[in-house]
Coordinates of C-alpha atoms in Angstrom, one line a residue:
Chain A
X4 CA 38.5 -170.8 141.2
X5 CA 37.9 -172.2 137.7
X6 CA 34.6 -170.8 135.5
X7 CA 32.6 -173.7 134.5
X8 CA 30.9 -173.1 131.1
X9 CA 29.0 -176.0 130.9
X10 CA 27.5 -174.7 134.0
X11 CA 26.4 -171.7 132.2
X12 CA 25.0 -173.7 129.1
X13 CA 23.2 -175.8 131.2
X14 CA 21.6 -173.3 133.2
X15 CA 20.9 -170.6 130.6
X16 CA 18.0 -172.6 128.9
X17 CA 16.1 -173.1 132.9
X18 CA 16.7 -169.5 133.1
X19 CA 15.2 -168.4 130.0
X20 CA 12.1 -170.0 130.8
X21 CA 11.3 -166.8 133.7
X22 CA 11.9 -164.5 130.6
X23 CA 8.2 -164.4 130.1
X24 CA 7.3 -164.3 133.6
X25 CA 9.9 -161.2 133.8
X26 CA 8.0 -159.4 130.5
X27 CA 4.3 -160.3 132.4
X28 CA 5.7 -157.7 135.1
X29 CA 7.5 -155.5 133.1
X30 CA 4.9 -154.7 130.8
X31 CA 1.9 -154.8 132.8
X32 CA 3.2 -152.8 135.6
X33 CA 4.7 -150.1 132.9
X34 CA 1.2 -149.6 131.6
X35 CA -0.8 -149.8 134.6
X36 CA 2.1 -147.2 136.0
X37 CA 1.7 -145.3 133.3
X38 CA -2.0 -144.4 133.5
X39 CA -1.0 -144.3 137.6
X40 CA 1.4 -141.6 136.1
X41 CA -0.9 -139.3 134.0
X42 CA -3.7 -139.0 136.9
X43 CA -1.5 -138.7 139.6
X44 CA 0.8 -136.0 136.9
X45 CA -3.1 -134.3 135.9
X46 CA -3.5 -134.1 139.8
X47 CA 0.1 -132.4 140.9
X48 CA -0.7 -129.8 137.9
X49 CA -4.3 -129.2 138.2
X50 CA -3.6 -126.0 140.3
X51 CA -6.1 -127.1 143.2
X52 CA -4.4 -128.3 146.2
X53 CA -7.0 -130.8 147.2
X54 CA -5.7 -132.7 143.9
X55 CA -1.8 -131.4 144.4
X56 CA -1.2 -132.5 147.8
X57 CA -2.7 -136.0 148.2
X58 CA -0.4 -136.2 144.9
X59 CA 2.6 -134.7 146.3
X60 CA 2.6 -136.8 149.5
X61 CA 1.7 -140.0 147.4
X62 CA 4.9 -139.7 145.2
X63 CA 7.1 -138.6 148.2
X64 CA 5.7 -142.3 149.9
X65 CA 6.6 -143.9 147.2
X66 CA 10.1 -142.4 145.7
X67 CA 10.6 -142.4 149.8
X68 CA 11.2 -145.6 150.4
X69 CA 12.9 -148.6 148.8
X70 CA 10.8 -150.9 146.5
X71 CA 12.3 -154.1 148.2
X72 CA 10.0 -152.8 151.4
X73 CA 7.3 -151.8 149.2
X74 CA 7.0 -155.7 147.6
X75 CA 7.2 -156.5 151.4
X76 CA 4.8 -154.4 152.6
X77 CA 2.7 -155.1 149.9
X78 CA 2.9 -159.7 149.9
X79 CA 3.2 -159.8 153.8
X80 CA 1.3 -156.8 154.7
X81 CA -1.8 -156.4 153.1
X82 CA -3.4 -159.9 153.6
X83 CA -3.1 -159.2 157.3
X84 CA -5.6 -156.6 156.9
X85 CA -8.9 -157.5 157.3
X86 CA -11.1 -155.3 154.9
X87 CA -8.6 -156.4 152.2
X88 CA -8.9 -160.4 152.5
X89 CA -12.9 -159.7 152.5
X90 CA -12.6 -157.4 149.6
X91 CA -12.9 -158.4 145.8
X92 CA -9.2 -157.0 146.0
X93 CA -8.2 -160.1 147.7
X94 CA -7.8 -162.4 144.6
X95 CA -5.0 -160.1 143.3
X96 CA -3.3 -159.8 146.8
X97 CA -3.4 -164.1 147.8
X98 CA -1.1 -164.1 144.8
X99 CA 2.7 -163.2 144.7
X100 CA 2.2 -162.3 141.1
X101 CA -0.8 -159.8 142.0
X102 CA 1.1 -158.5 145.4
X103 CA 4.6 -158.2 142.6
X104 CA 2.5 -156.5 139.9
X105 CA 0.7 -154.0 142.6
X106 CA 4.3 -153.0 144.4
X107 CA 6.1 -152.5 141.1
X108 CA 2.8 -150.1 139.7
X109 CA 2.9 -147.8 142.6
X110 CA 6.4 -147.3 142.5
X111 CA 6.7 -147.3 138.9
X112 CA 3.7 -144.9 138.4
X113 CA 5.3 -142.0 141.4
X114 CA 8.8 -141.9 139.2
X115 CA 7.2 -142.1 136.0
X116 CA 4.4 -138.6 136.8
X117 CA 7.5 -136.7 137.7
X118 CA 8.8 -137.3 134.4
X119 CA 5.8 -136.6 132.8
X120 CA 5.3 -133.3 134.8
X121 CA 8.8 -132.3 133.4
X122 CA 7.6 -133.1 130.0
X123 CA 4.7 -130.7 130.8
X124 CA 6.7 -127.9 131.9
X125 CA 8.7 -128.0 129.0
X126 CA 5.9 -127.0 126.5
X127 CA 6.8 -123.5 125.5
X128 CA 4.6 -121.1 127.2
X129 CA 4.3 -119.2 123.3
X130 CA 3.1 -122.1 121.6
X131 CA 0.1 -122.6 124.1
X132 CA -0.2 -119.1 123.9
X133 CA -0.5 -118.7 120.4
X134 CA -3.2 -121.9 120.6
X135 CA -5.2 -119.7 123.3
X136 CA -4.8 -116.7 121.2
X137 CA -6.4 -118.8 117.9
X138 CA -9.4 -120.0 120.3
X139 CA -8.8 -123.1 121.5
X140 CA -10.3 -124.0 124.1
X141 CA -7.5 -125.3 127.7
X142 CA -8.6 -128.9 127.0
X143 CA -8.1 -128.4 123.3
X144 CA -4.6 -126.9 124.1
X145 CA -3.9 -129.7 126.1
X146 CA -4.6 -132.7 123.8
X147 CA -3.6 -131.1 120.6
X148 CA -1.0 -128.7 121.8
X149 CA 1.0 -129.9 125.0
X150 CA 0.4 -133.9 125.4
X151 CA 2.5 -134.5 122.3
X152 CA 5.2 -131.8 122.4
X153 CA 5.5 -133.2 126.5
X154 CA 5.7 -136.8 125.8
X155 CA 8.4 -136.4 123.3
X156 CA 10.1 -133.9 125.9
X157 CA 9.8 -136.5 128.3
X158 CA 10.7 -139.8 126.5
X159 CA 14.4 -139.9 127.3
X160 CA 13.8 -140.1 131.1
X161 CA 10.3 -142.1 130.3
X162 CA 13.0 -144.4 128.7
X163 CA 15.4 -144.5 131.7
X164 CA 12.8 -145.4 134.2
X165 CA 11.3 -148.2 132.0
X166 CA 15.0 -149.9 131.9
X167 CA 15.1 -149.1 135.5
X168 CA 12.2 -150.9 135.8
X169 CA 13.2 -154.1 134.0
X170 CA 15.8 -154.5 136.8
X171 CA 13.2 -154.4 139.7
X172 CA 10.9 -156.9 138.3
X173 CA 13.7 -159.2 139.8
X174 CA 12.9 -158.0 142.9
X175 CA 9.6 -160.0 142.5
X176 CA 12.0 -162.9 143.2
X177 CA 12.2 -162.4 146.7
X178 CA 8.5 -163.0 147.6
X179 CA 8.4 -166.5 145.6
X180 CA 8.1 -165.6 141.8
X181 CA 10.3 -167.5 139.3
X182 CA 11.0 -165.1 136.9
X183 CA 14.8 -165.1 135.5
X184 CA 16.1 -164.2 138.8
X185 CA 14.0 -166.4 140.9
X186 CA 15.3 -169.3 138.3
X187 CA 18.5 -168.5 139.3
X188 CA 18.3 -168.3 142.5
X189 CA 17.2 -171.5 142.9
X190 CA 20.1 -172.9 140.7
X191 CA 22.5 -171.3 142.6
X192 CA 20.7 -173.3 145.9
X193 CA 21.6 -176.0 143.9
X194 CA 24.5 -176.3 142.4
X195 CA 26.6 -173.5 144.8
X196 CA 28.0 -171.8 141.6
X197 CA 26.7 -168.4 142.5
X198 CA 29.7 -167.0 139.8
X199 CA 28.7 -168.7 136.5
X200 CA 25.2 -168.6 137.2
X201 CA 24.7 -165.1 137.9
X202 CA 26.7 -163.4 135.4
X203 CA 25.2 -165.1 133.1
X204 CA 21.8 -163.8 134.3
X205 CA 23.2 -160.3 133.9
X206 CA 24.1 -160.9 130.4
X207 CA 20.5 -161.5 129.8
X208 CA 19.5 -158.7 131.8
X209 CA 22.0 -156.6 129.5
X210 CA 20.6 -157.9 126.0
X211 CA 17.3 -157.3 127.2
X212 CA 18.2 -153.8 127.6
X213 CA 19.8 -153.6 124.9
X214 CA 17.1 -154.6 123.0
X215 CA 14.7 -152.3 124.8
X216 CA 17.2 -149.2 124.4
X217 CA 16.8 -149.9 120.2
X218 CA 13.3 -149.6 120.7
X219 CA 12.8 -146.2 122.6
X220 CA 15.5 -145.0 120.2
X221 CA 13.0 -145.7 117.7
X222 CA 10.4 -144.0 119.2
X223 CA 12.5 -141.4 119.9
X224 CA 13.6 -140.8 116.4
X225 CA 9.2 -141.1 115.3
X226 CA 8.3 -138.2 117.8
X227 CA 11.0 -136.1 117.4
X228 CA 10.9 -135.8 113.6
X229 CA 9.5 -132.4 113.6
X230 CA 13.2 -131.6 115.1
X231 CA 15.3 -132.6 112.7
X232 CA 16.4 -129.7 110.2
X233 CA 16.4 -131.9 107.6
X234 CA 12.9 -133.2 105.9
Chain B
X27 CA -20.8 -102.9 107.0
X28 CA -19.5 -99.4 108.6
X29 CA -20.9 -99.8 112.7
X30 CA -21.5 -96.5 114.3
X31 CA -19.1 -97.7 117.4
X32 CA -15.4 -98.6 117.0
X33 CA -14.4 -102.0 116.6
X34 CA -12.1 -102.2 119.7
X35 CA -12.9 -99.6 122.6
X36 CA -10.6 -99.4 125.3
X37 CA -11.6 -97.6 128.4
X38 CA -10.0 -96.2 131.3
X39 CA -8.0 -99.9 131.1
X40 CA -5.4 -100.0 133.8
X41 CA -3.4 -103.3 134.3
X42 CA -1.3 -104.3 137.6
X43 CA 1.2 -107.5 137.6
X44 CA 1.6 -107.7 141.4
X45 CA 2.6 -104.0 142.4
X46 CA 3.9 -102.9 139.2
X47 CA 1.2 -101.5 137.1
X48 CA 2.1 -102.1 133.9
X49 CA -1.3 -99.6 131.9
X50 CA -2.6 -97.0 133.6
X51 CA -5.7 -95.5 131.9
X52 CA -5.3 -96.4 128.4
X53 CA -8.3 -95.3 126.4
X54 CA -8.4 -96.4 122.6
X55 CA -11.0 -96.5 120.0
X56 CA -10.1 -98.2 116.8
X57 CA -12.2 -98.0 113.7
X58 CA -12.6 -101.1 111.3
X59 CA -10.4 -100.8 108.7
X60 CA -8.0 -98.6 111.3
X61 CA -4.3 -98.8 110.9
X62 CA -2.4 -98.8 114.0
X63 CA 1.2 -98.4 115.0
X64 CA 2.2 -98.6 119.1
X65 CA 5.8 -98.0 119.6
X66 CA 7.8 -96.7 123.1
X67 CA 10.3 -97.9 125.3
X68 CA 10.7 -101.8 126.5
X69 CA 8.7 -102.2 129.3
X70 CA 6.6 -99.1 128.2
X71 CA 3.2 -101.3 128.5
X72 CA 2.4 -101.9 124.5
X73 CA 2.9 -105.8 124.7
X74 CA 0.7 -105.7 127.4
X75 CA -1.8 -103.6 125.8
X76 CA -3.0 -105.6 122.9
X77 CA -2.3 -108.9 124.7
X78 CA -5.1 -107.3 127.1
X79 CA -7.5 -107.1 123.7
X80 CA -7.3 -111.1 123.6
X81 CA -7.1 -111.8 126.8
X82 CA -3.8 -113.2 127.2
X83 CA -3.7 -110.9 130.0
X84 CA -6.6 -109.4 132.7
X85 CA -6.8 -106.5 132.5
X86 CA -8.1 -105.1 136.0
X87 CA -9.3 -101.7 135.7
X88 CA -11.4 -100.4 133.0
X89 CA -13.8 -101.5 130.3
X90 CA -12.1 -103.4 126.5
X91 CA -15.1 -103.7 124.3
X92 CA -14.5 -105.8 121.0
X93 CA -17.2 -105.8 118.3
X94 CA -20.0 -105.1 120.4
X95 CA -18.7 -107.9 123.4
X96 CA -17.0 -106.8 126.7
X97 CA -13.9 -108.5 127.8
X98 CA -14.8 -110.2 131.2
X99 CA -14.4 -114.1 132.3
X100 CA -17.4 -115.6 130.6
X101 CA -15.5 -118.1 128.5
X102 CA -18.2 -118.0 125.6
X103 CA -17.7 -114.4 125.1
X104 CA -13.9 -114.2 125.2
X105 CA -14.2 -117.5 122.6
X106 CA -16.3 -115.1 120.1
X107 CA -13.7 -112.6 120.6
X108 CA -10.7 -114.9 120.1
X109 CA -12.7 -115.9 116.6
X110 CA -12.2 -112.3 115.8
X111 CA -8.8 -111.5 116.8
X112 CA -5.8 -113.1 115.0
X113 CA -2.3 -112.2 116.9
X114 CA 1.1 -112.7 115.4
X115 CA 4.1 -113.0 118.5
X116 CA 7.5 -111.7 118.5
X117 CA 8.7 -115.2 118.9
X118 CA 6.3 -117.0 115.9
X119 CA 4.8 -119.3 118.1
X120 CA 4.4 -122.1 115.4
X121 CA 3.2 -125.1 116.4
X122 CA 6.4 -127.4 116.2
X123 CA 5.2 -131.0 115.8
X124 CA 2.8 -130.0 113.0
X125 CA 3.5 -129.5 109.4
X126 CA 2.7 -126.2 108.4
X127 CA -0.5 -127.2 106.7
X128 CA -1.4 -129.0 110.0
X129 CA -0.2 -125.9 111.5
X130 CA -2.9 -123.6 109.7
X131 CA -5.6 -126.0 109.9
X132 CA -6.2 -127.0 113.3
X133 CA -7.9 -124.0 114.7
X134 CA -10.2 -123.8 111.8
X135 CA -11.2 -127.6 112.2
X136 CA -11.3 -127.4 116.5
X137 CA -12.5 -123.6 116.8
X138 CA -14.5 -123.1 113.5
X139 CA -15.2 -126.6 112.6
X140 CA -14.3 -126.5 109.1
X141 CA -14.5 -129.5 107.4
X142 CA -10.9 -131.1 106.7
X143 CA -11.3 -130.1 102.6
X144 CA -12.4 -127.1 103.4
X145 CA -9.2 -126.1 105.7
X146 CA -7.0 -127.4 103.7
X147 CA -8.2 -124.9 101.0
X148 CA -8.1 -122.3 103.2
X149 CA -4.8 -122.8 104.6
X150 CA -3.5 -123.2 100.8
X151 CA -4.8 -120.3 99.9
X152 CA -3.3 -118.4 102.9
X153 CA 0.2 -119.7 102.1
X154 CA -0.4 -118.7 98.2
X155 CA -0.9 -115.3 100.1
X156 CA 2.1 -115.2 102.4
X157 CA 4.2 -116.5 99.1
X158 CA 5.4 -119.8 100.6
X159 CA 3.0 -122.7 99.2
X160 CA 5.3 -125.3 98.7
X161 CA 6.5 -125.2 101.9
X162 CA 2.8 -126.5 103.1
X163 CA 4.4 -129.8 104.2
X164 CA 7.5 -129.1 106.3
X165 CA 8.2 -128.6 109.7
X166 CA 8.6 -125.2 110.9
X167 CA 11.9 -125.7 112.1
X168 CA 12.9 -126.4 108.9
X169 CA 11.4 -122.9 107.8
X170 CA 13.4 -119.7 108.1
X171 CA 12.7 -117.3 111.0
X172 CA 10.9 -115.1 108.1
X173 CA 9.3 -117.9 106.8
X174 CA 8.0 -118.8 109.6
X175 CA 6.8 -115.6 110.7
X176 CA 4.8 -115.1 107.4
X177 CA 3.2 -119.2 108.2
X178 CA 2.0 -117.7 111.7
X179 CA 0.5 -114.5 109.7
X180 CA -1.1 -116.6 107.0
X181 CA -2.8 -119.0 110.2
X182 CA -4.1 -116.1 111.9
X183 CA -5.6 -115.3 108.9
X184 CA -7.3 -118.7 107.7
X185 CA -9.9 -117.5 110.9
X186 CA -10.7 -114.9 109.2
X187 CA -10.3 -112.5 112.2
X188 CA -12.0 -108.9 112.2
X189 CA -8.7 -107.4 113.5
X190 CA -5.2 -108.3 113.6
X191 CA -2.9 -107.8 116.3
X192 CA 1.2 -107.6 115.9
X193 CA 3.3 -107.9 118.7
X194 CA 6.6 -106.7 117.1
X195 CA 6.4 -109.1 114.5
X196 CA 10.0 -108.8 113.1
X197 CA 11.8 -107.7 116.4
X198 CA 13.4 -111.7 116.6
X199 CA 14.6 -111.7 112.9
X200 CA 17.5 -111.2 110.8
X201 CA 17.9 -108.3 108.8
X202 CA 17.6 -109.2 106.1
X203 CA 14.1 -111.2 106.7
X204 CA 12.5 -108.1 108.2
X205 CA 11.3 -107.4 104.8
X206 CA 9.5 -110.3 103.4
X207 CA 7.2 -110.0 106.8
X208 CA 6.9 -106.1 106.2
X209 CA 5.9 -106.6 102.8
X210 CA 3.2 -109.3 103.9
X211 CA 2.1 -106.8 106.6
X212 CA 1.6 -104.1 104.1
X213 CA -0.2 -106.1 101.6
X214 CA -2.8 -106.8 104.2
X215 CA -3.3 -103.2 105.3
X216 CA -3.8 -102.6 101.6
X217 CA -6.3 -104.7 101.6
X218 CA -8.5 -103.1 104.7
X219 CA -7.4 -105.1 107.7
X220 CA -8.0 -103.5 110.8
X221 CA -4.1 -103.8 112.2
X222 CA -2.8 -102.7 115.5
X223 CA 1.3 -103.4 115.6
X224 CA 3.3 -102.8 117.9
X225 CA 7.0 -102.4 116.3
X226 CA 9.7 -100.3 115.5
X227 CA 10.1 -100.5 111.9
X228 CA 9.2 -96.6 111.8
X229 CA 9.3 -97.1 107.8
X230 CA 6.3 -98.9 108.2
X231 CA 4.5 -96.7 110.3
X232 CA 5.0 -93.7 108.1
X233 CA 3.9 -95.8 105.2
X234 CA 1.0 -97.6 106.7
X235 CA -0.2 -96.2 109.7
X236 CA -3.1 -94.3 110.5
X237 CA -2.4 -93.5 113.5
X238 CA 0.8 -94.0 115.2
X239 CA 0.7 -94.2 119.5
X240 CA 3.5 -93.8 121.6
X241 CA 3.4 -95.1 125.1
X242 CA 5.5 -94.9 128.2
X243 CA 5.4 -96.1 131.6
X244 CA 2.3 -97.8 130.9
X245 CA 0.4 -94.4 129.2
X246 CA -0.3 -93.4 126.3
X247 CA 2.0 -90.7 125.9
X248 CA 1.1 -89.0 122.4
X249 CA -1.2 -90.9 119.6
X250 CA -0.9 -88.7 116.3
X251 CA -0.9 -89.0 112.5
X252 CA 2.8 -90.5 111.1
X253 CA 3.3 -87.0 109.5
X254 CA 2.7 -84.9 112.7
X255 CA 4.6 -87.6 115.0
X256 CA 7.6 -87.8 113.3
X257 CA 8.0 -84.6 112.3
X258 CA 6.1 -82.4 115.0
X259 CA 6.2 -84.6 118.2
X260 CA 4.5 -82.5 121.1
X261 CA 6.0 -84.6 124.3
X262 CA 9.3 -84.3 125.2
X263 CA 9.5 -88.1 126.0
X264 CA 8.1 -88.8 122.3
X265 CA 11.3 -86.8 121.0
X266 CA 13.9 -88.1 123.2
X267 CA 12.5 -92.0 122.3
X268 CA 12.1 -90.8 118.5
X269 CA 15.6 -89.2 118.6
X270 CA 17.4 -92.4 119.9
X271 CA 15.6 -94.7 117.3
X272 CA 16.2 -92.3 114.1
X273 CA 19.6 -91.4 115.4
X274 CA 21.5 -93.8 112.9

C-alpha cells in the first residue's frame, strides 16, 4: 500500500480544529477530578468508616470498570432515568459534552484520590510529630505540614494519570463529540485512509504529551526544591 | 518564680501498647531549673516516658501533671502544655519544605501568633544562639545532621518552652557532630533550663546532670546523683548496663 502525505497535510489542519474541544475535557475534568479527588482522599483517611467505606466502594466502582462503559452508562443511561431528566442536572446530561465531562470526572477523580492518599502516607510520621510536639493544632498540621510535603510526594503519579487522561478524552468520540479523534474518525469515513490519518492523530497525541510532560517536569522541579542538596 | 510543686509530676504512670506494657509505675517529680539524664537499655521505656509528658503518647494508668495542668484529652489543656514543652527527636524532625527561618517561625506565628517581624527576630536570635545564622535561608537538607539538630533545638526554643525534652538527641549523628549539639545542650543548662534527656553521652550526664535515672523494662530502676551512679550504682542491672557502656 502506498502512504499518501498529502492525505496527511490535508487532514491535519480539520484535525487540529478538536484540539480545543480535546483541552475543554482535559482540563475541566482534571480539575473537577481533582477536587473529586481530595474529598473522596479526606474521606478514605478520615478514620471513620461511615466516610471510608462509601469511599472505598466508590473508587473500587469506578477503577472497576472500563471508562468506555462508564461514558456509556453515563450518555445512554442516565437520561432514561426519570428523576434526572426532571432535575436541574438534566441540562448537563442532554449534552454529549456534559455526559463526556461527567464520565471522565468520576473516573479521573477515583485514580487520582489513590494517588493522593499515597502522597499522604508518605509524610514522615517525625515531621508531623515534631509539628504536634510544637502545638499545632491536626488541621494546622495538615495544611502547613502534610498537604505540601504529599503533593510533591504524589506529583509523579498525579502526572501519569493526567497524561493518562489526555488519551481518554478521545473516548468522548464515541458518543458524538468532535474533538481530534472524533475529526478523525469522520475523515477516515471519508476518505477510507484509516493509515495516514490516524498516525498522524497519534503524532498529535504524542506532542501534546510531550508538551504536557515539560510542564509537570517544571512543577516537579518548583516543589521539590527543598530536595536538591544544592541551594 | 520558685512554685512550691514540681514542674513535671509524674504519678504511678503506667503505659500499655497492646499487651506489652511498655512503663509500669513511673513516679517523677522534676523541679524548674532540674537537670535530668534517663539512660537504660533500648526498649527500656525512656522514649516512651517523656514522649508521655507531651502527649505524643497516652499514657493509661496514672496521673502526669505539667505546671499546674493534668495530662488528659481536653485539647485546650494539652495545647497549653505543648506551649511549654519544646522536644528535640533522635531523627531532627525538620520541617523539609521550609527554609530554616520558615522552619523556626511557623509555630510561633500559628501557635503563639507572633507577628511575622517579631518571629523573624526571634528565630534570628535563636540561630545566633545555636551558632548557625547564616544558614537562616537554606533547606535543611542542605544542613549537616548536626546542623540540623542544633536548628530543631534553636525552634523548640523560639516558644520559649518551660522545659525541654531530649530524646537522644545525638544518637543519629556522626562522631564527630556529637559535639557541637552537646555543647548547645550544655550552654542551655547553664543557663537554667529545666532539661530531661534521654541519651547516652554519659560525659554529659556527669557534667550536667542533676539527677541521672536509669530505667529498664519499663521501671525506673535506680534515679541517683551522677557521682553516686557512676561510681556507687546500687542495682545490679544499673552495673551490668553501666559496665557494657563504659567498657571501651
Amino acid at each position: 500500500m502506498s502512504f499518501d502525505l498529502s492525505l496527511i497535510a490535508e487532514a491535519l489542519p480539520k484535525m487540529l480544529v478538536g484540539i480545543g474541544l480535546t483541552f475543554q475535557l482535559l482540563i475541566l475534568s482534571a480539575i473537577l477530578g481533582l477536587i473529586l479527588a481530595i474529598g473522596l482522599m479526606l474521606m478514605r483517611i478520615s478514620g471513620k468508616w461511615y466516610l471510608s467505606w462509601p469511599a472505598q466502594v466508590y473508587i473500587y466502582v469506578f477503577r472497576g470498570t472500563p471508562i468506555l462503559v462508564q461514558i456509556f452508562i453515563v450518555y445512554y443511561g442516565f437520561p432514561q432515568l426519570d428523576f434526572i431528566r426532571d432535575s436541574f442536572l438534566w441540562p448537563i446530561f442532554r449534552d454529549p459534552f456534559g455526559c463526556a465531562i461527567v464520565a471522565l470526572t468520576l473516573n479521573t477523580g477515583a485514580y487520582v484520590s489513590e494517588i493522593l492518599r499515597g502522597g499522604v502516607l508518605g509524610v514522615d510520621r517525625g515531621v508531623l510529630e515534631a509539628g504536634e510536639a510544637l502545638g499545632l493544632s491536626k488541621p494546622q498540621r495538615f495544611i502547613y505540614l502534610t498537604t505540601p510535603i504529599a503533593t510533591r510526594l504524589a506529583l509523579p503519579a498525579y502526572g501519569n494519570d493526567i497524561i493518562s487522561l489526555l488519551k481518554s478524552t478521545a473516548l468522548a468520540s464515541t458518543i458524538t463529540l468532535m474533538d481530534m479523534t472524533g475529526i478523525a474518525r469522520t475523515i477516515v469515513a471519508q476518505t477510507y485512509a484509516p493509515y495516514e490519518i490516524f498516525i498522524s492523530l497519534a503524532i498529535i497525541y504524542m506532542i501534546l504529551t510531550f508538551f504536557i510532560q515539560k510542564l509537570l517536569a517544571r512543577i516537579e522541579r518548583y516543589l521539590g526544591r527543598y530536595a536538591e542538596r544544592e541551594g | 518564680m520558685t512554685s512550691p510543686e514540681p514542674l513535671i509530676q509524674m504519678l504511678e504512670v503506667g503505659k500499655h501498647f497492646g499487651t506489652f506494657q511498655a512503663l509500669k509505675g513511673i513516679n517523677l517529680n522534676v523541679s524548674k531549673g532540674e537537670r535530668i539524664v534517663v539512660c537504660g537499655p533500648s526498649g527500656s521505656g525512656k522514649s516512651t516516658m517523656i514522649r508521655c509528658i507531651n502527649r505524643l503518647e497516652k499514657h493509661d494508668q496514672g496521673r502526669i501533671i505539667i505546671d499546674g495542668i493534668e495530662l488528659t484529652d481536653d485539647l485546650k489543656d494539652l495545647n497549653a502544655v505543648r506551649r511549654e514543652v519544646g522536644m528535640v527527636f533522635q531523627s531532627f524532625n525538620l520541617f523539609p519544605h521550609m527554609t530554616i527561618l520558615n522552619n523556626l517561625m511557623l509555630a510561633q506565628k500559628l501557635v503563639r501568633k507572633t507577628p511575622k517581624a517579631e518571629a523573624r527576630d526571634v528565630a534570628m536570635h535563636y540561630l545566633e544562639r545555636v551558632k548557625i545564622p547564616e544558614q537562616a535561608g537554606k533547606y535543611p537538607i542542605q544542613l549537616s545532621g548536626g546542623q540540623q539538630q542544633r536548628v530543631a533545638i534553636a525552634r523548640a526554643l523560639c516558644m520559649k518552652p518551660e522545659v525541654m525534652l531530649f530524646d537522644e538527641p545525638t544518637s543519629a549523628l556522626d562522631p564527630e557532630m556529637i559535639n557541637e549539639v552537646l555543647e548547645v545542650m550544655v550552654d542551655l543548662a547553664r543557663d537554667g533550663m529545666t532539661m530531661i534527656c534521654v541519651t547516652h553521652e554519659m560525659g554529659f550526664a556527669r557534667s550536667v546532670a542533676d539527677r541521672v535515672i536509669f530505667m529498664d523494662t519499663g521501671e525506673i530502676v535506680e534515679e541517683a546523683e551522677p557521682e553516686t551512679f557512676f561510681n556507687a550504682p546500687r542495682n545490679e542491672r544499673t552495673k551490668l548496663f553501666l559496665s557494657q557502656i563504659l567498657k571501651h
